[in-house]
Coordinates of N, CA and C in Angstrom, one line a residue:
M27 N -34.3 20.2 4.9 CA -33.4 21.3 4.8 C -32.6 21.3 6.1
L28 N -31.4 21.6 6.0 CA -30.5 21.6 7.2 C -30.6 22.9 7.9
P29 N -30.6 22.9 9.2 CA -30.5 24.2 9.9 C -29.2 25.0 9.6
T30 N -29.4 26.4 9.6 CA -28.3 27.2 9.2 C -27.0 26.8 10.1
G31 N -25.9 26.9 9.5 CA -24.7 26.5 10.2 C -24.3 25.1 10.4
Q32 N -25.2 24.1 10.0 CA -24.9 22.7 10.1 C -24.3 22.2 8.8
P33 N -23.2 21.4 9.0 CA -22.6 20.9 7.8 C -23.4 19.9 7.1
K34 N -23.2 19.7 5.8 CA -24.0 18.7 5.0 C -23.8 17.3 5.5
F35 N -22.5 17.1 5.9 CA -22.2 15.8 6.5 C -21.3 16.0 7.7
K36 N -21.2 15.0 8.6 CA -20.3 15.0 9.6 C -19.3 13.9 9.5
R37 N -18.0 14.3 9.6 CA -17.1 13.2 9.7 C -17.0 12.6 11.1
R38 N -16.7 11.5 11.2 CA -16.5 10.8 12.5 C -15.1 11.2 12.9
K39 N -15.0 11.6 14.2 CA -13.8 12.0 14.8 C -12.9 10.8 14.8
A40 N -13.5 9.6 15.0 CA -12.6 8.4 15.1 C -11.9 8.0 13.8
D41 N -12.5 8.5 12.7 CA -11.9 8.3 11.3 C -10.7 9.2 11.0
R42 N -10.6 10.3 11.7 CA -9.5 11.2 11.5 C -8.0 10.7 11.4
P43 N -7.7 9.9 12.5 CA -6.3 9.4 12.4 C -6.1 8.6 11.2
E44 N -7.1 7.8 10.8 CA -6.8 7.0 9.5 C -6.7 7.9 8.3
E45 N -7.6 8.9 8.3 CA -7.5 9.9 7.1 C -6.1 10.6 7.1
I46 N -5.6 10.9 8.3 CA -4.3 11.6 8.4 C -3.2 10.7 7.9
V47 N -3.3 9.4 8.4 CA -2.3 8.5 7.9 C -2.3 8.2 6.4
A48 N -3.5 8.1 5.8 CA -3.6 7.8 4.4 C -3.1 9.0 3.6
A49 N -3.4 10.3 4.1 CA -2.8 11.5 3.5 C -1.3 11.4 3.6
A50 N -0.8 11.1 4.7 CA 0.7 11.1 5.0 C 1.4 10.1 4.0
L51 N 0.7 9.0 3.9 CA 1.3 8.0 3.0 C 1.5 8.5 1.6
E52 N 0.5 9.3 1.2 CA 0.6 9.8 -0.2 C 1.6 11.0 -0.3
V53 N 1.6 11.9 0.7 CA 2.5 12.9 0.8 C 3.9 12.5 0.9
F54 N 4.2 11.5 1.9 CA 5.6 11.1 1.9 C 6.1 10.3 0.6
A55 N 5.1 9.7 0.0 CA 5.5 9.0 -1.2 C 5.8 10.0 -2.3
E56 N 5.1 11.1 -2.3 CA 5.4 12.1 -3.4 C 6.5 13.0 -3.1
K57 N 6.7 13.4 -1.8 CA 7.7 14.5 -1.6 C 8.9 13.9 -0.7
G58 N 8.8 12.8 -0.1 CA 9.8 12.2 0.7 C 9.5 12.8 2.2
F59 N 10.4 12.3 3.1 CA 10.1 12.6 4.5 C 10.5 14.1 4.9
A60 N 11.7 14.5 4.4 CA 12.2 15.8 4.7 C 11.4 16.9 4.1
A61 N 10.9 16.7 2.9 CA 10.2 17.8 2.2 C 8.7 17.8 2.6
A62 N 8.2 16.7 3.1 CA 6.8 16.6 3.4 C 6.5 17.6 4.6
R63 N 5.5 18.5 4.5 CA 5.1 19.3 5.6 C 3.9 19.0 6.2
L64 N 3.8 19.2 7.4 CA 2.4 18.9 8.1 C 1.3 19.7 7.5
D65 N 1.5 20.8 7.0 CA 0.5 21.5 6.3 C 0.0 20.8 5.0
D66 N 1.0 20.1 4.3 CA 0.6 19.3 3.1 C -0.3 18.2 3.6
I67 N 0.1 17.5 4.7 CA -0.7 16.3 5.1 C -2.0 16.7 5.6
A68 N -2.1 17.9 6.3 CA -3.3 18.3 6.9 C -4.3 18.7 5.7
Q69 N -3.8 19.4 4.7 CA -4.7 19.8 3.6 C -5.1 18.5 2.9
R70 N -4.3 17.5 2.6 CA -4.7 16.4 1.9 C -5.7 15.6 2.8
A71 N -5.6 15.6 4.0 CA -6.5 14.8 4.9 C -7.8 15.6 5.2
G72 N -7.8 17.0 4.8 CA -8.9 17.8 5.1 C -9.2 18.1 6.6
V73 N -8.0 18.3 7.1 CA -8.1 18.7 8.6 C -7.1 19.9 8.9
S74 N -7.2 20.5 10.0 CA -6.3 21.6 10.2 C -5.0 21.0 10.6
K75 N -3.9 21.8 10.6 CA -2.5 21.4 11.1 C -2.7 21.1 12.6
G76 N -3.4 21.9 13.3 CA -3.5 21.6 14.7 C -4.2 20.4 15.0
A77 N -5.1 19.9 14.2 CA -5.8 18.6 14.4 C -4.9 17.5 14.3
I78 N -3.9 17.6 13.5 CA -2.9 16.5 13.4 C -2.2 16.3 14.8
Y79 N -1.9 17.4 15.5 CA -1.3 17.3 16.8 C -2.2 16.6 17.9
L80 N -3.4 16.6 17.6 CA -4.3 15.9 18.6 C -4.1 14.4 18.6
Y81 N -3.6 13.9 17.3 CA -3.4 12.4 17.3 C -1.9 12.0 17.1
F82 N -1.0 12.9 16.7 CA 0.4 12.5 16.5 C 1.2 13.8 17.1
A83 N 2.2 13.4 17.9 CA 3.2 14.4 18.4 C 4.1 14.9 17.4
T84 N 4.6 14.1 16.5 CA 5.7 14.5 15.6 C 5.4 13.9 14.2
K85 N 6.2 14.4 13.3 CA 6.1 13.8 11.9 C 6.6 12.4 11.9
E86 N 7.5 12.1 12.8 CA 8.1 10.7 12.9 C 7.0 9.8 13.4
D87 N 6.2 10.3 14.3 CA 5.0 9.4 14.8 C 4.0 9.1 13.7
I88 N 3.8 10.1 12.8 CA 3.0 9.9 11.7 C 3.6 8.8 10.8
F89 N 4.9 8.9 10.6 CA 5.5 7.9 9.8 C 5.4 6.5 10.3
R90 N 5.6 6.3 11.7 CA 5.4 5.1 12.4 C 4.0 4.6 12.0
A91 N 2.9 5.5 12.2 CA 1.6 5.1 11.9 C 1.4 4.6 10.4
V92 N 2.1 5.4 9.5 CA 2.1 4.9 8.1 C 2.6 3.6 7.9
V93 N 3.7 3.2 8.6 CA 4.2 1.9 8.5 C 3.3 0.9 9.0
E94 N 2.7 1.1 10.2 CA 1.9 0.2 10.9 C 0.6 0.0 10.1
Q95 N 0.0 1.1 9.7 CA -1.4 0.9 9.1 C -1.4 0.9 7.6
G96 N -0.4 1.5 7.0 CA -0.5 1.6 5.5 C 0.4 0.6 4.8
V97 N 1.4 0.1 5.5 CA 2.3 -0.8 4.8 C 2.3 -2.2 5.5
A98 N 2.4 -2.3 6.8 CA 2.5 -3.6 7.5 C 1.4 -4.6 7.1
P99 N 0.1 -4.1 6.8 CA -0.9 -5.1 6.5 C -0.6 -5.8 5.2
N100 N 0.2 -5.2 4.3 CA 0.7 -6.0 3.1 C 1.6 -7.0 3.5
L101 N 2.4 -6.7 4.5 CA 3.4 -7.8 5.0 C 2.6 -9.0 5.5
A102 N 1.6 -8.8 6.4 CA 0.8 -9.8 6.9 C 0.3 -10.7 5.8
A103 N -0.2 -10.2 4.7 CA -0.8 -10.9 3.6 C 0.4 -11.7 3.0
V104 N 1.5 -11.1 2.9 CA 2.6 -12.0 2.2 C 3.1 -13.0 3.2
Q105 N 3.2 -12.7 4.5 CA 3.5 -13.8 5.4 C 2.5 -15.0 5.4
A106 N 1.2 -14.7 5.4 CA 0.3 -15.7 5.3 C 0.3 -16.5 4.0
A107 N 0.6 -15.8 2.9 CA 0.7 -16.6 1.7 C 1.9 -17.5 1.7
I108 N 3.0 -17.1 2.3 CA 4.2 -17.9 2.4 C 4.0 -19.1 3.3
A109 N 3.4 -18.8 4.4 CA 3.1 -19.9 5.4 C 2.1 -21.0 4.8
N110 N 1.2 -20.6 4.0 CA 0.2 -21.5 3.4 C 0.5 -21.9 2.0
N111 N 1.7 -21.8 1.6 CA 2.2 -22.1 0.2 C 2.2 -23.7 0.1
P112 N 1.4 -24.1 -0.9 CA 1.5 -25.6 -1.2 C 2.5 -25.9 -2.4
N113 N 3.0 -24.9 -2.9 CA 3.8 -25.0 -4.1 C 5.3 -25.1 -3.8
S114 N 6.1 -25.4 -4.9 CA 7.6 -25.5 -4.6 C 8.1 -24.1 -4.3
F115 N 9.3 -24.1 -3.8 CA 9.9 -22.9 -3.5 C 10.1 -21.9 -4.6
P116 N 10.6 -22.5 -5.8 CA 10.7 -21.6 -6.9 C 9.3 -20.9 -7.4
D117 N 8.2 -21.7 -7.3 CA 7.0 -21.1 -7.6 C 6.6 -20.0 -6.4
L118 N 6.8 -20.3 -5.2 CA 6.6 -19.4 -4.1 C 7.4 -18.2 -4.5
L119 N 8.6 -18.2 -4.8 CA 9.5 -17.1 -5.1 C 9.0 -16.2 -6.2
R120 N 8.5 -16.8 -7.3 CA 8.0 -16.1 -8.4 C 6.7 -15.3 -7.9
S121 N 5.9 -16.1 -7.2 CA 4.7 -15.4 -6.6 C 4.9 -14.2 -5.8
F122 N 5.9 -14.5 -4.8 CA 6.3 -13.5 -3.9 C 6.7 -12.2 -4.6
I123 N 7.6 -12.4 -5.6 CA 8.2 -11.3 -6.3 C 7.1 -10.5 -7.1
G124 N 6.1 -11.4 -7.6 CA 5.0 -10.7 -8.3 C 4.1 -9.8 -7.4
V125 N 3.9 -10.3 -6.3 CA 3.0 -9.7 -5.3 C 3.8 -8.4 -4.8
I126 N 5.0 -8.5 -4.4 CA 5.8 -7.4 -4.0 C 5.9 -6.4 -5.1
S127 N 6.3 -6.7 -6.2 CA 6.4 -5.7 -7.3 C 5.1 -5.0 -7.6
G128 N 3.9 -5.7 -7.5 CA 2.7 -5.1 -7.7 C 2.3 -4.1 -6.6
V129 N 2.7 -4.5 -5.4 CA 2.4 -3.5 -4.3 C 3.3 -2.3 -4.4
V130 N 4.5 -2.5 -4.9 CA 5.5 -1.4 -4.9 C 5.1 -0.5 -6.1
T131 N 4.8 -1.0 -7.2 CA 4.5 -0.2 -8.4 C 3.1 0.4 -8.4
D132 N 2.1 -0.3 -7.8 CA 0.7 0.1 -8.0 C 0.1 0.9 -6.8
S133 N 0.9 1.2 -5.8 CA 0.4 1.9 -4.7 C 1.5 2.8 -4.2
P134 N 1.1 3.7 -3.2 CA 2.1 4.7 -2.7 C 3.3 4.0 -1.9
V135 N 3.1 2.7 -1.6 CA 4.1 2.0 -0.9 C 5.5 2.1 -1.6
G136 N 5.5 2.0 -2.9 CA 6.7 2.2 -3.7 C 7.4 3.5 -3.5
G137 N 6.7 4.5 -3.3 CA 7.3 5.8 -3.0 C 7.8 5.9 -1.6
I138 N 7.2 5.1 -0.7 CA 7.6 5.0 0.7 C 9.0 4.3 0.8
V139 N 9.0 3.2 0.0 CA 10.2 2.4 -0.1 C 11.4 3.3 -0.6
K140 N 11.2 4.0 -1.7 CA 12.2 4.9 -2.2 C 12.7 5.9 -1.2
M141 N 11.6 6.4 -0.5 CA 11.8 7.5 0.5 C 12.8 7.0 1.6
V142 N 12.4 5.8 2.2 CA 13.2 5.2 3.2 C 14.6 5.0 2.8
I143 N 14.8 4.4 1.6 CA 16.1 4.1 1.1 C 16.9 5.4 0.8
G144 N 16.3 6.4 0.2 CA 17.0 7.6 -0.1 C 17.3 8.6 1.1
E145 N 16.4 8.5 2.2 CA 16.7 9.3 3.3 C 17.1 8.6 4.6
A146 N 17.5 7.4 4.4 CA 18.0 6.6 5.6 C 19.2 7.2 6.3
R147 N 20.0 7.8 5.5 CA 21.2 8.5 6.0 C 20.9 9.6 6.9
N148 N 19.9 10.4 6.5 CA 19.5 11.7 7.3 C 18.5 11.3 8.4
F149 N 17.8 10.2 8.3 CA 16.7 9.9 9.2 C 16.9 8.3 9.6
P150 N 18.0 8.0 10.3 CA 18.2 6.6 10.6 C 17.2 5.9 11.4
E151 N 16.6 6.7 12.2 CA 15.5 6.1 13.1 C 14.3 5.7 12.3
L152 N 14.1 6.3 11.2 CA 13.0 5.9 10.3 C 13.3 4.6 9.6
A153 N 14.6 4.5 9.1 CA 15.0 3.4 8.5 C 15.0 2.2 9.5
Q154 N 15.3 2.4 10.7 CA 15.2 1.4 11.7 C 13.8 0.9 11.9
V155 N 12.8 1.8 12.0 CA 11.5 1.4 12.2 C 11.0 0.5 11.0
W156 N 11.4 1.0 9.7 CA 11.2 0.2 8.5 C 11.7 -1.2 8.7
H157 N 13.0 -1.2 9.0 CA 13.7 -2.5 9.1 C 13.0 -3.4 10.1
D158 N 12.8 -2.9 11.2 CA 12.3 -3.7 12.3 C 10.9 -4.2 12.1
R159 N 10.1 -3.4 11.5 CA 8.7 -3.8 11.4 C 8.4 -4.5 10.1
L160 N 9.3 -4.3 9.1 CA 8.9 -4.8 7.8 C 9.9 -5.7 7.2
V161 N 11.2 -5.3 7.1 CA 12.3 -6.1 6.4 C 12.5 -7.3 7.3
A162 N 12.9 -7.2 8.6 CA 13.2 -8.3 9.3 C 12.2 -9.4 9.3
P163 N 10.9 -9.1 9.5 CA 9.9 -10.1 9.5 C 9.7 -10.8 8.1
A164 N 9.9 -9.9 7.0 CA 9.8 -10.5 5.7 C 11.0 -11.6 5.4
L165 N 12.2 -11.1 5.8 CA 13.2 -12.1 5.7 C 13.1 -13.3 6.5
G166 N 12.5 -13.1 7.7 CA 12.2 -14.3 8.5 C 11.2 -15.2 7.9
A167 N 10.2 -14.7 7.3 CA 9.2 -15.6 6.6 C 9.8 -16.3 5.4
M168 N 10.7 -15.6 4.6 CA 11.4 -16.2 3.5 C 12.3 -17.3 4.0
S169 N 13.0 -17.0 5.1 CA 13.9 -18.0 5.7 C 13.2 -19.2 6.0
G170 N 12.0 -19.0 6.6 CA 11.2 -20.2 7.1 C 10.8 -21.0 5.8
A171 N 10.5 -20.3 4.7 CA 10.0 -20.9 3.5 C 11.2 -21.7 2.8
I172 N 12.4 -21.1 2.9 CA 13.6 -21.8 2.4 C 13.9 -23.1 3.2
A173 N 13.7 -22.9 4.5 CA 14.0 -24.1 5.4 C 13.0 -25.2 5.2
A174 N 11.8 -24.8 4.9 CA 10.7 -25.9 4.6 C 11.0 -26.5 3.2

């Protein structure tokens, strides 16, 4: 039996930033950047709004973390697949399109893509982060595959 006032389980403090980023990925995908509120992210992550500020100074910082932790790992997998491709370029292209369409349709990443495209005019710095961290490296990988 637990002593009075003790929680059933303890969340590790180190897991909170990841939980916040995962919640933000879902909230941004559902509502967009402008409509997403820190209260929504906090509720989804199971933390207080104040706890978010322990890890992120602004909503833009949370978006950067979403790109780095929630989206960029997909890019690394695609880059590795392109670099290690033993097939012809047309086969690689078909595979690449299949992987990208799967990620975009089967995960919240598709909502983030729509959000960035739809809100780029109002939040150009977010579009720049997206471009610099994801679009440019993906195009570079594809350019390398075309050259090969």
